[in-house]
Amino acid sequence: MKQFVWKVLAAAAAAVALTGVTVGLASGTTPETAHRPAMEQFHPVVREAAANTRGLAVEYTVYRPADLDEIHGRLPVVVIGNGACRHLGNNELLATEMLVAAHGFVVVAVGAVDQPANGENGTPRPEVITDGITWAERENDRKGSDLRNRLDLNRVAVAGHSCGGLEALVAGADPRVKSVASLNSGFFADGRYGYGRAELAKLHTPALFLDGGPADVAHENSLANYDLATVPAVRATNPGAGHSGFWYGLRDGQVDAAMREEAVAVLVNWLDFTLNGNPVARGYFLGSCTLCATPGWEVATKNFPVR
C-alpha cells in the first residue's frame, strides 16, 4: 500500500494556526480532548488508500495522524465529498484534507488515492458519504488495521464541497452523523439533481453553511438553506473566496494562501466545536465569536442553547 507522509514544517503550522479558537460535549468526548483546541495540535500526516472497501459505493483515500501512539484517546472521523460529485479521484481537496487530519482527525475522502486529476462530473450519490462511515466502522473492528480501536464512532462528521455538499447534506440524516458541513453548497429550490430543500428537515445535528459570497454560484442556496434549517446552524461567508477560493487559496481571484488557511481554521474549529465539545472552538463561532472579528468574514448563528 502506498503511503505518503508529510513532515509538516513549523512554518506551515504557524500559518495554519490562526487565532481561533459545542453544543455540549459530544458522546465519547473526554475532558482532555475537550480542553486542548484542535487548532493547537499539528501532527505529521499519512495519506493512504483505504483498505477493505469491497461492497462499498466507491474507493476512499484516508488522511490520518502518522503516529497514532501520540494521540490520547480515539480519533473523530470526518467523511468528505468532492466538488462536481467526483467519485473516482481524490485531489481537489487534498491540501485541505491533509490539514484537517493534521489537527487530530481521521479524514475519509471520497475517491481513490492513485486516480489522476480529471474532468469527471457526477451526480449526487449520498451513499458515497454514508459508506465512508461504514468503512470507518469496519476498519475500527478489523484485525491488522492500523486504525483498529482507534476511531471514536460517536464523533462522526460529514462534509462536502459544491455537489459533494449536497451529498453530505443528504447523508446528514444518517443517525451515525453528529455534525454536517456544507461547503459552497446547498439544495436548489427546484429540487435539482434529485434532492430538494425538504431534505433540510431531516438534519438532526448542528450544520455549518460556508460560502464565498455573491461571486459563489452556491451563495444563494447556502443562504436559503441556512434560513430553512431548524437545527443549530452557523452561516459563514467570505465574499473574497467565490466558489473555490477557500480550497485553492484564492482571494478575489488572486493567489492568496491565507484564504485557504482561514477556511481550514473555520472547518477545524467547527469540527472541534461540534465533535469534541471544545469550549474555545465554540467561542470561535458563538459568544466572543473570534471569526466575527476576522477581516472579511460575515457570520450568522441560530438555534444554539444560550450559555
Short mmCIF file of C-alpha atoms in Angstrom, two decimals:
data_model
loop_
_atom_site.label_atom_id
_atom_site.label_comp_id
_atom_site.label_asym_id
_atom_site.label_seq_id
_atom_site.Cartn_x
_atom_site.Cartn_y
_atom_site.Cartn_z
CA MET A 1 0.00 0.00 0.00
CA LYS A 2 1.33 3.37 -0.99
CA GLN A 3 1.85 5.81 1.83
CA PHE A 4 2.80 9.45 1.64
CA VAL A 5 3.98 11.07 4.85
CA TRP A 6 4.24 14.84 5.18
CA LYS A 7 6.59 16.10 7.87
CA VAL A 8 4.72 19.37 8.35
CA LEU A 9 7.11 22.24 8.91
CA ALA A 10 6.81 24.56 11.86
CA ALA A 11 6.25 27.45 9.48
CA ALA A 12 3.22 25.71 8.00
CA ALA A 13 1.87 25.03 11.44
CA ALA A 14 2.22 28.66 12.37
CA ALA A 15 0.47 29.74 9.19
CA VAL A 16 -2.48 27.45 9.69
CA ALA A 17 -2.85 28.04 13.42
CA LEU A 18 -4.83 31.24 13.01
CA THR A 19 -6.09 32.84 16.19
CA GLY A 20 -9.11 30.72 16.79
CA VAL A 21 -10.18 29.40 18.84
CA THR A 22 -20.44 22.51 21.01
CA VAL A 23 -23.36 22.30 21.52
CA GLY A 24 -22.25 20.50 24.68
CA LEU A 25 -19.79 17.62 24.71
CA ALA A 26 -20.33 15.00 22.03
CA SER A 27 -20.77 11.46 23.30
CA GLY A 28 -17.37 9.89 23.90
CA THR A 29 -15.54 13.19 24.36
CA THR A 30 -13.11 13.24 27.27
CA PRO A 31 -12.22 16.33 29.30
CA GLU A 32 -8.69 16.08 27.89
CA THR A 33 -9.83 16.18 24.23
CA ALA A 34 -12.26 18.98 25.04
CA HIS A 35 -9.58 21.03 26.81
CA ARG A 36 -6.88 21.42 24.16
CA PRO A 37 -8.13 23.14 20.98
CA ALA A 38 -7.59 21.18 17.78
CA MET A 39 -6.04 24.29 16.21
CA GLU A 40 -3.20 23.99 18.73
CA GLN A 41 -2.42 20.44 17.61
CA PHE A 42 -0.37 19.74 14.48
CA HIS A 43 0.68 16.22 13.54
CA PRO A 44 2.63 14.78 10.61
CA VAL A 45 0.07 13.13 8.32
CA VAL A 46 -0.21 9.88 6.38
CA ARG A 47 -2.20 9.78 3.13
CA GLU A 48 -3.10 6.24 2.08
CA ALA A 49 -5.59 4.16 0.14
CA ALA A 50 -8.49 2.82 2.20
CA ALA A 51 -8.18 -0.94 2.63
CA ASN A 52 -11.04 -3.45 2.56
CA THR A 53 -13.57 -1.42 0.52
CA ARG A 54 -15.29 -4.45 -1.03
CA GLY A 55 -19.04 -3.87 -1.45
CA LEU A 56 -18.85 -0.12 -0.77
CA ALA A 57 -20.01 2.55 -3.20
CA VAL A 58 -16.52 3.88 -4.11
CA GLU A 59 -12.84 3.76 -3.19
CA TYR A 60 -11.61 6.11 -0.47
CA THR A 61 -8.44 7.97 0.47
CA VAL A 62 -7.58 8.23 4.16
CA TYR A 63 -5.68 11.05 5.86
CA ARG A 64 -4.65 10.50 9.48
CA PRO A 65 -2.03 11.49 12.04
CA ALA A 66 1.08 9.42 11.31
CA ASP A 67 1.98 8.49 14.90
CA LEU A 68 -1.23 7.17 16.41
CA ASP A 69 0.57 6.39 19.67
CA GLU A 70 0.94 10.13 20.24
CA ILE A 71 -2.84 10.55 20.23
CA HIS A 72 -4.66 10.40 23.56
CA GLY A 73 -7.97 8.60 23.19
CA ARG A 74 -9.80 7.73 20.00
CA LEU A 75 -9.94 9.95 16.95
CA PRO A 76 -13.06 11.57 15.49
CA VAL A 77 -13.91 10.78 11.84
CA VAL A 78 -14.78 13.17 9.00
CA VAL A 79 -16.10 11.88 5.65
CA ILE A 80 -15.66 14.42 2.83
CA GLY A 81 -17.16 14.55 -0.68
CA ASN A 82 -15.73 16.31 -3.72
CA GLY A 83 -16.93 19.16 -5.89
CA ALA A 84 -18.71 18.15 -9.11
CA CYS A 85 -19.58 14.89 -7.30
CA ARG A 86 -16.26 13.43 -8.44
CA HIS A 87 -16.24 9.88 -7.16
CA LEU A 88 -13.15 8.38 -8.82
CA GLY A 89 -10.17 10.53 -7.89
CA ASN A 90 -9.09 12.33 -4.75
CA ASN A 91 -7.20 15.54 -5.46
CA GLU A 92 -9.46 18.62 -5.32
CA LEU A 93 -9.38 18.99 -1.53
CA LEU A 94 -6.08 17.19 -0.93
CA ALA A 95 -4.37 20.04 0.91
CA THR A 96 -7.45 20.82 2.99
CA GLU A 97 -7.96 17.20 3.98
CA MET A 98 -4.30 16.84 4.91
CA LEU A 99 -4.51 19.91 7.14
CA VAL A 100 -7.73 18.77 8.84
CA ALA A 101 -6.07 15.44 9.65
CA ALA A 102 -3.01 17.27 10.99
CA HIS A 103 -5.25 18.85 13.62
CA GLY A 104 -6.28 15.48 15.05
CA PHE A 105 -8.99 13.98 12.83
CA VAL A 106 -9.21 10.94 10.57
CA VAL A 107 -10.45 12.08 7.17
CA VAL A 108 -12.14 9.54 4.88
CA ALA A 109 -12.22 11.24 1.47
CA VAL A 110 -14.29 10.06 -1.48
CA GLY A 111 -12.09 8.82 -4.36
CA ALA A 112 -9.10 6.57 -4.89
CA VAL A 113 -5.63 7.72 -3.85
CA ASP A 114 -3.96 6.94 -7.19
CA GLN A 115 -6.55 8.30 -9.64
CA PRO A 116 -5.21 11.25 -11.69
CA ALA A 117 -7.00 14.59 -11.83
CA ASN A 118 -9.70 14.54 -14.47
CA GLY A 119 -12.80 16.40 -15.57
CA GLU A 120 -15.24 13.91 -14.10
CA ASN A 121 -18.67 15.36 -13.35
CA GLY A 122 -21.06 13.11 -11.48
CA THR A 123 -24.48 13.39 -9.89
CA PRO A 124 -25.20 13.21 -6.16
CA ARG A 125 -24.86 9.78 -4.60
CA PRO A 126 -25.18 10.27 -0.83
CA GLU A 127 -24.22 6.63 -0.29
CA VAL A 128 -20.60 7.53 -1.08
CA ILE A 129 -20.66 9.53 2.17
CA THR A 130 -22.56 7.06 4.32
CA ASP A 131 -20.42 4.17 3.02
CA GLY A 132 -17.40 6.17 4.18
CA ILE A 133 -18.81 5.90 7.71
CA THR A 134 -19.36 2.19 7.19
CA TRP A 135 -15.74 1.86 6.09
CA ALA A 136 -14.60 3.54 9.32
CA GLU A 137 -16.75 1.14 11.36
CA ARG A 138 -15.23 -1.84 9.56
CA GLU A 139 -11.69 -0.55 9.93
CA ASN A 140 -12.15 0.13 13.63
CA ASP A 141 -13.01 -3.56 14.08
CA ARG A 142 -10.66 -5.15 11.51
CA LYS A 143 -7.77 -7.20 12.86
CA GLY A 144 -4.50 -5.92 11.46
CA SER A 145 -5.81 -2.43 10.80
CA ASP A 146 -3.67 0.49 11.99
CA LEU A 147 -6.95 2.12 12.99
CA ARG A 148 -8.31 -0.82 14.98
CA ASN A 149 -9.92 0.53 18.15
CA ARG A 150 -8.51 3.98 17.31
CA LEU A 151 -11.70 5.62 15.99
CA ASP A 152 -14.48 7.25 18.00
CA LEU A 153 -17.61 6.39 16.06
CA ASN A 154 -19.68 8.54 18.39
CA ARG A 155 -17.89 11.54 16.82
CA VAL A 156 -18.53 11.41 13.08
CA ALA A 157 -18.97 14.40 10.76
CA VAL A 158 -19.85 14.62 7.07
CA ALA A 159 -18.79 17.43 4.76
CA GLY A 160 -18.55 18.17 1.07
CA HIS A 161 -17.74 20.87 -1.45
CA SER A 162 -20.34 22.02 -4.01
CA CYS A 163 -22.08 18.89 -5.39
CA GLY A 164 -20.31 16.92 -2.66
CA GLY A 165 -22.00 19.25 -0.19
CA LEU A 166 -25.40 18.08 -1.45
CA GLU A 167 -24.25 14.51 -0.78
CA ALA A 168 -23.16 15.48 2.73
CA LEU A 169 -26.42 17.29 3.48
CA VAL A 170 -28.46 14.25 2.45
CA ALA A 171 -26.12 11.93 4.36
CA GLY A 172 -26.59 14.16 7.40
CA ALA A 173 -29.88 12.37 8.05
CA ASP A 174 -27.93 9.22 8.96
CA PRO A 175 -28.21 8.64 12.73
CA ARG A 176 -24.46 7.94 12.92
CA VAL A 177 -23.70 11.54 11.95
CA LYS A 178 -23.05 14.13 14.68
CA SER A 179 -22.12 17.18 12.57
CA VAL A 180 -22.58 18.43 8.98
CA ALA A 181 -20.59 20.97 6.93
CA SER A 182 -21.95 22.28 3.64
CA LEU A 183 -19.03 23.88 1.78
CA ASN A 184 -20.07 26.21 -1.06
CA SER A 185 -23.23 24.18 -1.49
CA GLY A 186 -26.93 23.89 -0.70
CA PHE A 187 -30.14 22.42 -2.09
CA PHE A 188 -31.79 24.18 -5.03
CA ALA A 189 -35.36 25.46 -4.69
CA ASP A 190 -36.40 23.39 -7.73
CA GLY A 191 -35.04 20.12 -6.33
CA ARG A 192 -32.34 19.95 -9.00
CA TYR A 193 -30.21 16.79 -9.02
CA GLY A 194 -32.98 14.85 -7.31
CA TYR A 195 -32.87 16.41 -3.84
CA GLY A 196 -34.94 19.38 -2.67
CA ARG A 197 -34.90 21.66 0.32
CA ALA A 198 -37.30 19.38 2.19
CA GLU A 199 -34.17 17.31 2.93
CA LEU A 200 -33.12 20.00 5.41
CA ALA A 201 -35.90 18.91 7.76
CA LYS A 202 -34.12 15.55 8.12
CA LEU A 203 -30.99 17.06 9.65
CA HIS A 204 -30.63 16.21 13.34
CA THR A 205 -27.20 17.68 14.13
CA PRO A 206 -25.55 21.10 14.04
CA ALA A 207 -24.87 22.30 10.49
CA LEU A 208 -22.32 24.72 9.03
CA PHE A 209 -23.09 26.58 5.79
CA LEU A 210 -19.85 28.05 4.40
CA ASP A 211 -19.86 30.12 1.20
CA GLY A 212 -17.78 32.57 -0.79
CA GLY A 213 -20.23 35.45 -1.15
CA PRO A 214 -22.15 36.71 -4.20
CA ALA A 215 -19.45 35.52 -6.63
CA ASP A 216 -20.01 31.97 -5.37
CA VAL A 217 -22.59 30.16 -7.54
CA ALA A 218 -23.77 28.43 -4.36
CA HIS A 219 -24.19 31.65 -2.34
CA GLU A 220 -27.97 31.99 -2.69
CA ASN A 221 -28.54 28.31 -1.98
CA SER A 222 -26.28 28.44 1.06
CA LEU A 223 -28.16 31.43 2.50
CA ALA A 224 -31.57 29.91 1.79
CA ASN A 225 -30.58 26.55 3.26
CA TYR A 226 -29.29 28.22 6.42
CA ASP A 227 -32.56 30.15 6.73
CA LEU A 228 -34.61 26.94 6.40
CA ALA A 229 -32.52 24.79 8.74
CA THR A 230 -34.21 24.03 12.06
CA VAL A 231 -31.11 22.57 13.74
CA PRO A 232 -28.40 24.67 15.41
CA ALA A 233 -26.62 26.30 12.46
CA VAL A 234 -23.81 28.67 11.52
CA ARG A 235 -23.55 30.59 8.26
CA ALA A 236 -20.01 31.81 7.49
CA THR A 237 -19.41 33.90 4.38
CA ASN A 238 -16.27 35.47 2.92
CA PRO A 239 -17.04 37.37 -0.30
CA GLY A 240 -13.41 37.22 -1.41
CA ALA A 241 -13.48 33.46 -1.90
CA GLY A 242 -16.03 32.88 -4.64
CA HIS A 243 -16.86 29.24 -5.29
CA SER A 244 -13.42 27.63 -4.92
CA GLY A 245 -11.11 30.22 -3.35
CA PHE A 246 -11.24 28.56 0.06
CA TRP A 247 -9.75 25.35 -1.32
CA TYR A 248 -7.37 26.70 -3.98
CA GLY A 249 -6.07 29.63 -1.95
CA LEU A 250 -7.59 32.47 -3.98
CA ARG A 251 -8.85 35.82 -2.73
CA ASP A 252 -10.72 37.98 -5.24
CA GLY A 253 -9.31 35.74 -7.96
CA GLN A 254 -5.68 36.28 -6.93
CA VAL A 255 -3.39 33.70 -5.31
CA ASP A 256 -3.52 34.08 -1.54
CA ALA A 257 -2.73 31.01 0.56
CA ALA A 258 -4.15 32.76 3.63
CA MET A 259 -7.66 32.28 2.24
CA ARG A 260 -7.30 28.50 2.44
CA GLU A 261 -5.75 28.80 5.88
CA GLU A 262 -8.75 30.81 7.07
CA ALA A 263 -11.17 28.27 5.61
CA VAL A 264 -9.29 25.38 7.21
CA ALA A 265 -9.47 27.22 10.55
CA VAL A 266 -13.25 27.55 10.14
CA LEU A 267 -13.64 23.86 9.32
CA VAL A 268 -11.30 22.61 12.06
CA ASN A 269 -12.94 24.82 14.69
CA TRP A 270 -16.37 23.63 13.54
CA LEU A 271 -15.34 20.00 13.96
CA ASP A 272 -13.65 20.72 17.29
CA PHE A 273 -16.79 22.53 18.47
CA THR A 274 -19.40 20.00 17.36
CA LEU A 275 -17.48 16.72 17.72
CA ASN A 276 -15.07 17.42 20.58
CA GLY A 277 -17.13 19.91 22.56
CA ASN A 278 -14.13 22.22 22.86
CA PRO A 279 -15.19 25.47 24.55
CA VAL A 280 -12.51 27.54 22.79
CA ALA A 281 -13.73 26.29 19.42
CA ARG A 282 -17.29 27.10 20.47
CA GLY A 283 -16.17 30.68 21.08
CA TYR A 284 -14.86 30.84 17.52
CA PHE A 285 -18.50 30.99 16.37
CA LEU A 286 -20.59 31.92 19.40
CA GLY A 287 -20.27 34.34 22.29
CA SER A 288 -17.00 36.21 21.78
CA CYS A 289 -17.06 34.93 18.14
CA THR A 290 -13.44 35.08 17.03
CA LEU A 291 -14.48 34.53 13.42
CA CYS A 292 -16.78 37.57 13.56
CA ALA A 293 -13.75 39.76 14.25
CA THR A 294 -11.69 38.26 11.40
CA PRO A 295 -11.49 40.74 8.49
CA GLY A 296 -13.66 39.81 5.53
CA TRP A 297 -15.92 37.34 7.32
CA GLU A 298 -19.67 37.58 7.89
CA VAL A 299 -21.21 35.22 10.46
CA ALA A 300 -24.77 34.35 11.47
CA THR A 301 -25.86 31.74 14.02
CA LYS A 302 -29.16 30.34 15.27
CA ASN A 303 -30.77 27.70 17.48
CA PHE A 304 -27.79 27.16 19.78
CA PRO A 305 -28.55 26.96 23.51
CA VAL A 306 -27.62 30.10 25.42
CA ARG A 307 -24.77 29.80 27.91
#
